[in-house]
Amino acid sequence: MFLASCGNKPKTGLGYDYEAAASIFAADESFHPILDEELEVFTKVFNRNAQHLDSLKAYYTSEQEAMEMLMKNETWLVFTTRNFTQKELNNLKARSFMPRVMPIGYDGLAIIVNNANTDTCITVKDFARILRGEVKNWNEIYPNSKMGEIDVVFDNPKSSTVRYCVDSILGGQPINSANIGAVLKSSEVVDYVERTPNAIGIIGSNWLNDKRDTTNVTFKRNVTVMKVSRLDSATVQNSWRPYQYYLYNGNYPFVRTIYALINEPRTGTPTGFANFCRLPQGQMVLFRAGLLPIIKDLNVRQVEVVRK
């Protein structure tokens, strides 16, 4: 399914370097941990089966730059949280390409705060008010809060996280928080929130899972993951964290589809890697990382947790 055909030869004179573009895939930086794991398993499978394939490297950047690389034929594969736009499809087809879309899984967009912040439940409505700049201080949402100004931090101004907040939370309105900033990497969001008591960060949930817990119900302890409610008032009972089951049953409101967007003019390693991410081994990598596979053939069991 994912092996390059020995008879396929790169075309020349078409304005692109096939081999150079086939040696790299680009992805939104928020998927760095999960795609590194996918690539590691992908490579091990090839080695185990003694198959010869071209090497494939990852390039992590903003979602916007990744798409620009694809449109410029600098890569044939990108991982994003959006589909092609109609304009992009028209452009590629006009140049005799045949772009393809492969959804591979679902990611929860997590809201994190400093461990000193005791207010850990928030409504979708109040989070949107923070992003719009209608709420500037923590005590405007939580009257007893002593956290002061709300310091909002994103991973990258051109990331999929920012685009999701604008498109899916604010309905296309710009983010207009009074005190907002962006770093360069998702790991820097975690570091910033960890050392800034009044901060609130927005990050892909695959950055937060504690890999020592195979049940995927433990997040990193250096920050607190907020519970989010769709209702007008957030309580412990009606608010949810981005655990797999709450992505699965729809309780958690901020869910993104992870897409593999392919524009490879022939079947090579980039297409093979995208296919692998949808195969059982690739889907298991997603599952073990705390994300929701696209093929959701899951067994759900009720358990009772007893604390002693």
PDB file of C-alpha atoms in Angstrom:
ATOM      1  CA  MET A   1       0.000   0.000   0.000  1.00  0.00           C
ATOM      2  CA  PHE A   2       2.759   2.425   0.819  1.00  0.00           C
ATOM      3  CA  LEU A   3       5.749   1.215  -1.191  1.00  0.00           C
ATOM      4  CA  ALA A   4       7.049   3.239  -4.090  1.00  0.00           C
ATOM      5  CA  SER A   5       6.774   1.523  -7.446  1.00  0.00           C
ATOM      6  CA  CYS A   6      10.174   0.582  -8.867  1.00  0.00           C
ATOM      7  CA  GLY A   7       9.024   1.535 -12.337  1.00  0.00           C
ATOM      8  CA  ASN A   8       7.964   5.061 -11.458  1.00  0.00           C
ATOM      9  CA  LYS A   9      10.503   7.605 -12.613  1.00  0.00           C
ATOM     10  CA  PRO A  10      10.377  11.296 -11.685  1.00  0.00           C
ATOM     11  CA  LYS A  11       9.280  13.535 -14.490  1.00  0.00           C
ATOM     12  CA  THR A  12      11.478  16.372 -15.593  1.00  0.00           C
ATOM     13  CA  GLY A  13      10.824  19.741 -17.159  1.00  0.00           C
ATOM     14  CA  LEU A  14       7.668  20.375 -15.132  1.00  0.00           C
ATOM     15  CA  GLY A  15       9.017  23.073 -12.859  1.00  0.00           C
ATOM     16  CA  TYR A  16       9.678  20.993  -9.750  1.00  0.00           C
ATOM     17  CA  ASP A  17      12.312  18.758  -8.191  1.00  0.00           C
ATOM     18  CA  TYR A  18      10.422  15.586  -7.324  1.00  0.00           C
ATOM     19  CA  GLU A  19      13.156  13.946  -5.235  1.00  0.00           C
ATOM     20  CA  ALA A  20      13.803  17.031  -3.112  1.00  0.00           C
ATOM     21  CA  ALA A  21      10.101  17.496  -2.368  1.00  0.00           C
ATOM     22  CA  ALA A  22       9.672  13.763  -1.674  1.00  0.00           C
ATOM     23  CA  SER A  23      12.399  13.764   0.975  1.00  0.00           C
ATOM     24  CA  ILE A  24      10.476  15.965   3.411  1.00  0.00           C
ATOM     25  CA  PHE A  25       7.004  16.475   4.797  1.00  0.00           C
ATOM     26  CA  ALA A  26       5.876  19.694   6.482  1.00  0.00           C
ATOM     27  CA  ALA A  27       3.539  19.897   9.446  1.00  0.00           C
ATOM     28  CA  ASP A  28       2.060  22.312  11.897  1.00  0.00           C
ATOM     29  CA  GLU A  29       4.412  22.400  14.871  1.00  0.00           C
ATOM     30  CA  SER A  30       1.623  21.446  17.272  1.00  0.00           C
ATOM     31  CA  PHE A  31       1.799  17.874  15.898  1.00  0.00           C
ATOM     32  CA  HIS A  32       5.537  17.503  16.474  1.00  0.00           C
ATOM     33  CA  PRO A  33       5.322  14.777  19.195  1.00  0.00           C
ATOM     34  CA  ILE A  34       2.793  12.545  17.474  1.00  0.00           C
ATOM     35  CA  LEU A  35       4.308  12.755  13.985  1.00  0.00           C
ATOM     36  CA  ASP A  36       7.789  12.046  15.333  1.00  0.00           C
ATOM     37  CA  GLU A  37       6.382   8.844  16.831  1.00  0.00           C
ATOM     38  CA  GLU A  38       4.584   7.951  13.605  1.00  0.00           C
ATOM     39  CA  LEU A  39       7.780   8.472  11.602  1.00  0.00           C
ATOM     40  CA  GLU A  40       9.818   6.384  14.043  1.00  0.00           C
ATOM     41  CA  VAL A  41       7.418   3.440  13.836  1.00  0.00           C
ATOM     42  CA  PHE A  42       7.110   3.854  10.063  1.00  0.00           C
ATOM     43  CA  THR A  43      10.899   3.606   9.707  1.00  0.00           C
ATOM     44  CA  LYS A  44      11.131   0.586  12.020  1.00  0.00           C
ATOM     45  CA  VAL A  45       8.493  -1.250  10.010  1.00  0.00           C
ATOM     46  CA  PHE A  46      10.512  -0.723   6.834  1.00  0.00           C
ATOM     47  CA  ASN A  47      13.731  -1.886   8.480  1.00  0.00           C
ATOM     48  CA  ARG A  48      12.054  -4.965   9.905  1.00  0.00           C
ATOM     49  CA  ASN A  49      10.624  -5.905   6.519  1.00  0.00           C
ATOM     50  CA  ALA A  50      13.995  -5.211   4.832  1.00  0.00           C
ATOM     51  CA  GLN A  51      12.358  -2.821   2.414  1.00  0.00           C
ATOM     52  CA  HIS A  52      14.315  -0.067   0.724  1.00  0.00           C
ATOM     53  CA  LEU A  53      12.570   3.283   0.701  1.00  0.00           C
ATOM     54  CA  ASP A  54      13.667   6.846   0.285  1.00  0.00           C
ATOM     55  CA  SER A  55      14.425   8.640   3.525  1.00  0.00           C
ATOM     56  CA  LEU A  56      11.738  11.000   4.818  1.00  0.00           C
ATOM     57  CA  LYS A  57      12.376  13.903   7.166  1.00  0.00           C
ATOM     58  CA  ALA A  58       9.973  16.110   9.114  1.00  0.00           C
ATOM     59  CA  TYR A  59       9.905  19.890   8.924  1.00  0.00           C
ATOM     60  CA  TYR A  60       7.820  21.529  11.662  1.00  0.00           C
ATOM     61  CA  THR A  61       6.589  25.044  11.091  1.00  0.00           C
ATOM     62  CA  SER A  62       3.359  27.045  11.104  1.00  0.00           C
ATOM     63  CA  GLU A  63       0.321  25.665   9.310  1.00  0.00           C
ATOM     64  CA  GLN A  64       0.411  28.609   6.920  1.00  0.00           C
ATOM     65  CA  GLU A  65       4.036  28.054   5.906  1.00  0.00           C
ATOM     66  CA  ALA A  66       3.448  24.311   5.511  1.00  0.00           C
ATOM     67  CA  MET A  67       0.637  24.979   3.046  1.00  0.00           C
ATOM     68  CA  GLU A  68       2.782  27.492   1.165  1.00  0.00           C
ATOM     69  CA  MET A  69       5.486  24.827   0.793  1.00  0.00           C
ATOM     70  CA  LEU A  70       2.958  22.407  -0.654  1.00  0.00           C
ATOM     71  CA  MET A  71       1.648  24.969  -3.129  1.00  0.00           C
ATOM     72  CA  LYS A  72       5.215  25.769  -4.239  1.00  0.00           C
ATOM     73  CA  ASN A  73       6.057  22.065  -4.815  1.00  0.00           C
ATOM     74  CA  GLU A  74       8.656  22.160  -2.031  1.00  0.00           C
ATOM     75  CA  THR A  75       6.961  19.175  -0.391  1.00  0.00           C
ATOM     76  CA  TRP A  76       4.275  16.717  -1.469  1.00  0.00           C
ATOM     77  CA  LEU A  77       2.810  16.102   1.985  1.00  0.00           C
ATOM     78  CA  VAL A  78       1.661  18.334   4.827  1.00  0.00           C
ATOM     79  CA  PHE A  79      -0.207  17.634   8.059  1.00  0.00           C
ATOM     80  CA  THR A  80      -2.704  20.311   9.036  1.00  0.00           C
ATOM     81  CA  THR A  81      -6.030  20.807  10.815  1.00  0.00           C
ATOM     82  CA  ARG A  82      -7.803  22.035   7.709  1.00  0.00           C
ATOM     83  CA  ASN A  83      -8.700  20.799   4.271  1.00  0.00           C
ATOM     84  CA  PHE A  84      -7.636  22.391   1.003  1.00  0.00           C
ATOM     85  CA  THR A  85      -9.490  25.580   0.171  1.00  0.00           C
ATOM     86  CA  GLN A  86     -11.314  25.681  -3.142  1.00  0.00           C
ATOM     87  CA  LYS A  87      -8.796  28.226  -4.397  1.00  0.00           C
ATOM     88  CA  GLU A  88      -5.904  25.882  -3.555  1.00  0.00           C
ATOM     89  CA  LEU A  89      -7.623  22.946  -5.243  1.00  0.00           C
ATOM     90  CA  ASN A  90      -8.281  24.982  -8.378  1.00  0.00           C
ATOM     91  CA  ASN A  91      -4.658  26.119  -8.471  1.00  0.00           C
ATOM     92  CA  LEU A  92      -3.248  22.595  -8.150  1.00  0.00           C
ATOM     93  CA  LYS A  93      -5.647  21.053 -10.648  1.00  0.00           C
ATOM     94  CA  ALA A  94      -4.900  23.823 -13.146  1.00  0.00           C
ATOM     95  CA  ARG A  95      -1.268  22.656 -12.966  1.00  0.00           C
ATOM     96  CA  SER A  96      -2.330  19.045 -13.677  1.00  0.00           C
ATOM     97  CA  PHE A  97      -1.899  17.810 -10.097  1.00  0.00           C
ATOM     98  CA  MET A  98      -4.348  15.517  -8.343  1.00  0.00           C
ATOM     99  CA  PRO A  99      -4.435  16.596  -4.658  1.00  0.00           C
ATOM    100  CA  ARG A 100      -5.759  14.109  -2.106  1.00  0.00           C
ATOM    101  CA  VAL A 101      -7.022  14.428   1.453  1.00  0.00           C
ATOM    102  CA  MET A 102      -6.598  11.802   4.189  1.00  0.00           C
ATOM    103  CA  PRO A 103      -8.058  12.475   7.643  1.00  0.00           C
ATOM    104  CA  ILE A 104      -5.950  10.493  10.125  1.00  0.00           C
ATOM    105  CA  GLY A 105      -7.292  11.392  13.572  1.00  0.00           C
ATOM    106  CA  TYR A 106      -8.663  13.961  16.008  1.00  0.00           C
ATOM    107  CA  ASP A 107      -6.870  16.240  18.443  1.00  0.00           C
ATOM    108  CA  GLY A 108      -8.260  18.183  21.375  1.00  0.00           C
ATOM    109  CA  LEU A 109      -7.238  21.825  21.715  1.00  0.00           C
ATOM    110  CA  ALA A 110      -6.257  22.169  25.378  1.00  0.00           C
ATOM    111  CA  ILE A 111      -6.471  25.288  27.546  1.00  0.00           C
ATOM    112  CA  ILE A 112      -3.760  25.359  30.204  1.00  0.00           C
ATOM    113  CA  VAL A 113      -3.145  27.551  33.247  1.00  0.00           C
ATOM    114  CA  ASN A 114      -0.499  27.829  35.933  1.00  0.00           C
ATOM    115  CA  ASN A 115      -0.751  25.389  38.833  1.00  0.00           C
ATOM    116  CA  ALA A 116      -1.211  28.332  41.209  1.00  0.00           C
ATOM    117  CA  ASN A 117      -4.500  29.191  39.501  1.00  0.00           C
ATOM    118  CA  THR A 118      -7.288  27.475  41.442  1.00  0.00           C
ATOM    119  CA  ASP A 119      -9.967  28.285  38.856  1.00  0.00           C
ATOM    120  CA  THR A 120      -9.825  25.312  36.512  1.00  0.00           C
ATOM    121  CA  CYS A 121     -13.268  25.255  34.834  1.00  0.00           C
ATOM    122  CA  ILE A 122     -14.240  27.631  32.035  1.00  0.00           C
ATOM    123  CA  THR A 123     -17.116  27.979  29.589  1.00  0.00           C
ATOM    124  CA  VAL A 124     -16.730  28.213  25.835  1.00  0.00           C
ATOM    125  CA  LYS A 125     -18.489  31.595  26.092  1.00  0.00           C
ATOM    126  CA  ASP A 126     -16.022  32.991  28.644  1.00  0.00           C
ATOM    127  CA  PHE A 127     -13.015  31.708  26.729  1.00  0.00           C
ATOM    128  CA  ALA A 128     -14.320  33.464  23.622  1.00  0.00           C
ATOM    129  CA  ARG A 129     -14.787  36.657  25.685  1.00  0.00           C
ATOM    130  CA  ILE A 130     -11.120  36.453  26.711  1.00  0.00           C
ATOM    131  CA  LEU A 131      -9.998  36.078  23.091  1.00  0.00           C
ATOM    132  CA  ARG A 132     -12.192  38.976  21.956  1.00  0.00           C
ATOM    133  CA  GLY A 133     -10.741  41.222  24.657  1.00  0.00           C
ATOM    134  CA  GLU A 134     -14.083  41.644  26.439  1.00  0.00           C
ATOM    135  CA  VAL A 135     -12.552  40.164  29.601  1.00  0.00           C
ATOM    136  CA  LYS A 136      -9.143  41.450  30.685  1.00  0.00           C
ATOM    137  CA  ASN A 137      -8.826  40.274  34.292  1.00  0.00           C
ATOM    138  CA  TRP A 138      -9.367  36.922  35.932  1.00  0.00           C
ATOM    139  CA  ASN A 139     -11.745  38.356  38.536  1.00  0.00           C
ATOM    140  CA  GLU A 140     -14.170  39.365  35.780  1.00  0.00           C
ATOM    141  CA  ILE A 141     -14.881  35.646  35.359  1.00  0.00           C
ATOM    142  CA  TYR A 142     -13.970  34.425  38.831  1.00  0.00           C
ATOM    143  CA  PRO A 143     -14.793  37.179  41.386  1.00  0.00           C
ATOM    144  CA  ASN A 144     -12.501  35.736  44.057  1.00  0.00           C
ATOM    145  CA  SER A 145      -9.476  35.366  41.778  1.00  0.00           C
ATOM    146  CA  LYS A 146      -6.225  37.124  42.731  1.00  0.00           C
ATOM    147  CA  MET A 147      -4.469  36.348  39.437  1.00  0.00           C
ATOM    148  CA  GLY A 148      -4.754  39.878  38.005  1.00  0.00           C
ATOM    149  CA  GLU A 149      -4.588  40.431  34.239  1.00  0.00           C
ATOM    150  CA  ILE A 150      -5.156  37.525  31.893  1.00  0.00           C
ATOM    151  CA  ASP A 151      -1.973  36.860  29.920  1.00  0.00           C
ATOM    152  CA  VAL A 152      -2.896  34.902  26.752  1.00  0.00           C
ATOM    153  CA  VAL A 153      -0.160  32.985  24.925  1.00  0.00           C
ATOM    154  CA  PHE A 154      -0.267  31.027  21.642  1.00  0.00           C
ATOM    155  CA  ASP A 155       2.317  28.802  20.007  1.00  0.00           C
ATOM    156  CA  ASN A 156       2.726  30.768  16.766  1.00  0.00           C
ATOM    157  CA  PRO A 157       0.773  33.643  15.186  1.00  0.00           C
ATOM    158  CA  LYS A 158       0.340  31.599  11.977  1.00  0.00           C
ATOM    159  CA  SER A 159      -0.407  28.255  13.614  1.00  0.00           C
ATOM    160  CA  SER A 160      -3.433  26.010  13.311  1.00  0.00           C
ATOM    161  CA  THR A 161      -4.230  26.865  16.931  1.00  0.00           C
ATOM    162  CA  VAL A 162      -4.711  30.545  16.143  1.00  0.00           C
ATOM    163  CA  ARG A 163      -6.726  29.758  13.014  1.00  0.00           C
ATOM    164  CA  TYR A 164      -8.991  27.374  14.948  1.00  0.00           C
ATOM    165  CA  CYS A 165      -9.687  30.008  17.601  1.00  0.00           C
ATOM    166  CA  VAL A 166     -10.547  32.602  14.948  1.00  0.00           C
ATOM    167  CA  ASP A 167     -12.646  30.326  12.732  1.00  0.00           C
ATOM    168  CA  SER A 168     -14.290  27.919  15.169  1.00  0.00           C
ATOM    169  CA  ILE A 169     -14.513  29.852  18.444  1.00  0.00           C
ATOM    170  CA  LEU A 170     -14.810  33.493  17.347  1.00  0.00           C
ATOM    171  CA  GLY A 171     -16.778  32.895  14.157  1.00  0.00           C
ATOM    172  CA  GLY A 172     -14.183  34.625  11.976  1.00  0.00           C
ATOM    173  CA  GLN A 173     -13.653  37.615  14.258  1.00  0.00           C
ATOM    174  CA  PRO A 174     -10.037  38.560  15.059  1.00  0.00           C
ATOM    175  CA  ILE A 175      -8.410  37.763  18.378  1.00  0.00           C
ATOM    176  CA  ASN A 176      -8.303  41.039  20.294  1.00  0.00           C
ATOM    177  CA  SER A 177      -7.137  40.215  23.796  1.00  0.00           C
ATOM    178  CA  ALA A 178      -5.588  43.151  25.676  1.00  0.00           C
ATOM    179  CA  ASN A 179      -2.565  41.115  26.715  1.00  0.00           C
ATOM    180  CA  ILE A 180      -1.780  38.511  24.080  1.00  0.00           C
ATOM    181  CA  GLY A 181       1.436  37.074  22.758  1.00  0.00           C
ATOM    182  CA  ALA A 182       2.852  34.208  20.747  1.00  0.00           C
ATOM    183  CA  VAL A 183       6.046  32.227  21.111  1.00  0.00           C
ATOM    184  CA  LEU A 184       7.463  29.936  18.440  1.00  0.00           C
ATOM    185  CA  LYS A 185       6.875  26.407  19.722  1.00  0.00           C
ATOM    186  CA  SER A 186       4.232  24.525  21.669  1.00  0.00           C
ATOM    187  CA  SER A 187       6.815  23.529  24.270  1.00  0.00           C
ATOM    188  CA  GLU A 188       7.451  27.231  24.896  1.00  0.00           C
ATOM    189  CA  VAL A 189       3.753  27.755  25.643  1.00  0.00           C
ATOM    190  CA  VAL A 190       3.968  25.113  28.366  1.00  0.00           C
ATOM    191  CA  ASP A 191       7.156  26.682  29.766  1.00  0.00           C
ATOM    192  CA  TYR A 192       5.635  30.171  29.753  1.00  0.00           C
ATOM    193  CA  VAL A 193       2.442  29.096  31.522  1.00  0.00           C
ATOM    194  CA  GLU A 194       4.461  27.094  34.047  1.00  0.00           C
ATOM    195  CA  ARG A 195       6.378  30.189  35.177  1.00  0.00           C
ATOM    196  CA  THR A 196       3.592  32.810  34.750  1.00  0.00           C
ATOM    197  CA  PRO A 197       0.813  32.591  37.367  1.00  0.00           C
ATOM    198  CA  ASN A 198      -1.701  34.747  35.444  1.00  0.00           C
ATOM    199  CA  ALA A 199      -1.159  33.085  32.036  1.00  0.00           C
ATOM    200  CA  ILE A 200      -3.547  31.037  29.953  1.00  0.00           C
ATOM    201  CA  GLY A 201      -2.191  29.005  27.047  1.00  0.00           C
ATOM    202  CA  ILE A 202      -3.775  27.241  24.084  1.00  0.00           C
ATOM    203  CA  ILE A 203      -2.037  24.123  22.836  1.00  0.00           C
ATOM    204  CA  GLY A 204      -2.614  20.788  21.106  1.00  0.00           C
ATOM    205  CA  SER A 205      -3.379  18.099  23.693  1.00  0.00           C
ATOM    206  CA  ASN A 206      -0.771  15.693  22.296  1.00  0.00           C
ATOM    207  CA  TRP A 207       1.889  17.899  23.938  1.00  0.00           C
ATOM    208  CA  LEU A 208       0.474  17.284  27.397  1.00  0.00           C
ATOM    209  CA  ASN A 209       0.009  13.541  27.848  1.00  0.00           C
ATOM    210  CA  ASP A 210       2.183  11.899  30.476  1.00  0.00           C
ATOM    211  CA  LYS A 211       3.616   8.955  28.533  1.00  0.00           C
ATOM    212  CA  ARG A 212       4.241   7.060  31.759  1.00  0.00           C
ATOM    213  CA  ASP A 213       0.474   6.573  32.065  1.00  0.00           C
ATOM    214  CA  THR A 214      -0.704   4.128  29.401  1.00  0.00           C
ATOM    215  CA  THR A 215      -4.367   4.855  30.213  1.00  0.00           C
ATOM    216  CA  ASN A 216      -4.008   8.381  28.759  1.00  0.00           C
ATOM    217  CA  VAL A 217      -5.801  10.000  31.698  1.00  0.00           C
ATOM    218  CA  THR A 218      -2.805  11.838  33.148  1.00  0.00           C
ATOM    219  CA  PHE A 219      -1.544  15.167  31.840  1.00  0.00           C
ATOM    220  CA  LYS A 220       1.808  16.726  32.645  1.00  0.00           C
ATOM    221  CA  ARG A 221       1.832  17.987  36.209  1.00  0.00           C
ATOM    222  CA  ASN A 222       3.788  21.194  35.638  1.00  0.00           C
ATOM    223  CA  VAL A 223       0.635  22.937  34.327  1.00  0.00           C
ATOM    224  CA  THR A 224      -3.105  22.497  34.835  1.00  0.00           C
ATOM    225  CA  VAL A 225      -5.407  21.550  31.962  1.00  0.00           C
ATOM    226  CA  MET A 226      -8.709  23.400  32.313  1.00  0.00           C
ATOM    227  CA  LYS A 227     -12.091  21.722  32.061  1.00  0.00           C
ATOM    228  CA  VAL A 228     -14.347  23.281  29.432  1.00  0.00           C
ATOM    229  CA  SER A 229     -18.151  23.500  29.429  1.00  0.00           C
ATOM    230  CA  ARG A 230     -20.558  24.276  26.606  1.00  0.00           C
ATOM    231  CA  LEU A 231     -23.075  25.621  29.139  1.00  0.00           C
ATOM    232  CA  ASP A 232     -23.355  29.182  30.445  1.00  0.00           C
ATOM    233  CA  SER A 233     -21.907  28.249  33.836  1.00  0.00           C
ATOM    234  CA  ALA A 234     -18.967  25.874  34.210  1.00  0.00           C
ATOM    235  CA  THR A 235     -18.944  23.342  37.037  1.00  0.00           C
ATOM    236  CA  VAL A 236     -16.896  20.236  37.730  1.00  0.00           C
ATOM    237  CA  GLN A 237     -19.906  18.131  36.729  1.00  0.00           C
ATOM    238  CA  ASN A 238     -20.568  19.747  33.330  1.00  0.00           C
ATOM    239  CA  SER A 239     -16.997  20.506  32.210  1.00  0.00           C
ATOM    240  CA  TRP A 240     -14.535  18.247  30.446  1.00  0.00           C
ATOM    241  CA  ARG A 241     -10.847  17.856  29.677  1.00  0.00           C
ATOM    242  CA  PRO A 242      -9.559  16.669  26.261  1.00  0.00           C
ATOM    243  CA  TYR A 243      -9.389  12.998  27.122  1.00  0.00           C
ATOM    244  CA  GLN A 244      -9.934  10.499  24.306  1.00  0.00           C
ATOM    245  CA  TYR A 245     -13.393   9.437  25.459  1.00  0.00           C
ATOM    246  CA  TYR A 246     -14.630  13.028  25.649  1.00  0.00           C
ATOM    247  CA  LEU A 247     -13.340  13.651  22.131  1.00  0.00           C
ATOM    248  CA  TYR A 248     -15.126  10.453  21.095  1.00  0.00           C
ATOM    249  CA  ASN A 249     -18.526  11.203  22.659  1.00  0.00           C
ATOM    250  CA  GLY A 250     -18.539  14.937  21.836  1.00  0.00           C
ATOM    251  CA  ASN A 251     -18.431  16.253  25.411  1.00  0.00           C
ATOM    252  CA  TYR A 252     -15.225  18.182  24.828  1.00  0.00           C
ATOM    253  CA  PRO A 253     -15.992  21.188  22.596  1.00  0.00           C
ATOM    254  CA  PHE A 254     -12.609  22.002  21.033  1.00  0.00           C
ATOM    255  CA  VAL A 255     -11.826  19.123  18.666  1.00  0.00           C
ATOM    256  CA  ARG A 256      -9.755  19.360  15.478  1.00  0.00           C
ATOM    257  CA  THR A 257      -9.424  16.891  12.618  1.00  0.00           C
ATOM    258  CA  ILE A 258      -5.838  16.088  11.640  1.00  0.00           C
ATOM    259  CA  TYR A 259      -5.462  15.905   7.854  1.00  0.00           C
ATOM    260  CA  ALA A 260      -2.722  14.557   5.630  1.00  0.00           C
ATOM    261  CA  LEU A 261      -2.840  16.683   2.473  1.00  0.00           C
ATOM    262  CA  ILE A 262      -1.039  15.067  -0.462  1.00  0.00           C
ATOM    263  CA  ASN A 263      -0.040  16.464  -3.834  1.00  0.00           C
ATOM    264  CA  GLU A 264       2.511  13.872  -4.883  1.00  0.00           C
ATOM    265  CA  PRO A 265       2.542  13.379  -8.673  1.00  0.00           C
ATOM    266  CA  ARG A 266       3.411   9.699  -8.259  1.00  0.00           C
ATOM    267  CA  THR A 267       3.138   7.100  -5.509  1.00  0.00           C
ATOM    268  CA  GLY A 268       6.220   7.444  -3.367  1.00  0.00           C
ATOM    269  CA  THR A 269       7.313   7.645   0.247  1.00  0.00           C
ATOM    270  CA  PRO A 270       5.213  10.721   1.200  1.00  0.00           C
ATOM    271  CA  THR A 271       2.021   8.986   0.057  1.00  0.00           C
ATOM    272  CA  GLY A 272       3.199   5.832   1.797  1.00  0.00           C
ATOM    273  CA  PHE A 273       3.684   7.633   5.090  1.00  0.00           C
ATOM    274  CA  ALA A 274       0.231   9.225   4.868  1.00  0.00           C
ATOM    275  CA  ASN A 275      -1.288   5.800   4.171  1.00  0.00           C
ATOM    276  CA  PHE A 276       0.647   4.297   7.083  1.00  0.00           C
ATOM    277  CA  CYS A 277      -0.904   6.802   9.494  1.00  0.00           C
ATOM    278  CA  ARG A 278      -4.320   5.317   8.624  1.00  0.00           C
ATOM    279  CA  LEU A 279      -3.216   1.686   8.900  1.00  0.00           C
ATOM    280  CA  PRO A 280      -3.681  -0.203  12.215  1.00  0.00           C
ATOM    281  CA  GLN A 281      -0.086   0.393  13.350  1.00  0.00           C
ATOM    282  CA  GLY A 282      -0.265   4.104  12.581  1.00  0.00           C
ATOM    283  CA  GLN A 283      -3.667   4.429  14.238  1.00  0.00           C
ATOM    284  CA  MET A 284      -2.346   2.676  17.337  1.00  0.00           C
ATOM    285  CA  VAL A 285       0.405   5.312  17.592  1.00  0.00           C
ATOM    286  CA  LEU A 286      -2.300   7.998  17.667  1.00  0.00           C
ATOM    287  CA  PHE A 287      -4.322   6.060  20.220  1.00  0.00           C
ATOM    288  CA  ARG A 288      -1.389   5.507  22.572  1.00  0.00           C
ATOM    289  CA  ALA A 289      -0.517   9.208  22.367  1.00  0.00           C
ATOM    290  CA  GLY A 290      -3.939  10.135  23.736  1.00  0.00           C
ATOM    291  CA  LEU A 291      -5.471  11.280  20.445  1.00  0.00           C
ATOM    292  CA  LEU A 292      -8.551   9.821  18.792  1.00  0.00           C
ATOM    293  CA  PRO A 293      -7.888   7.660  15.720  1.00  0.00           C
ATOM    294  CA  ILE A 294      -9.967   8.307  12.617  1.00  0.00           C
ATOM    295  CA  ILE A 295     -10.997   4.635  12.625  1.00  0.00           C
ATOM    296  CA  LYS A 296     -12.892   4.718  15.901  1.00  0.00           C
ATOM    297  CA  ASP A 297     -13.512   1.008  16.496  1.00  0.00           C
ATOM    298  CA  LEU A 298     -13.109   1.416  20.241  1.00  0.00           C
ATOM    299  CA  ASN A 299     -14.264  -0.585  23.233  1.00  0.00           C
ATOM    300  CA  VAL A 300     -15.678   1.646  25.969  1.00  0.00           C
ATOM    301  CA  ARG A 301     -15.909   0.297  29.507  1.00  0.00           C
ATOM    302  CA  GLN A 302     -17.250   1.878  32.675  1.00  0.00           C
ATOM    303  CA  VAL A 303     -14.821   1.712  35.594  1.00  0.00           C
ATOM    304  CA  GLU A 304     -15.005   2.817  39.191  1.00  0.00           C
ATOM    305  CA  VAL A 305     -11.968   4.521  40.685  1.00  0.00           C
ATOM    306  CA  VAL A 306     -11.546   4.016  44.433  1.00  0.00           C
ATOM    307  CA  ARG A 307      -9.117   6.330  46.216  1.00  0.00           C
ATOM    308  CA  LYS A 308      -7.624   5.111  49.480  1.00  0.00           C
TER     309      LYS A 308
END
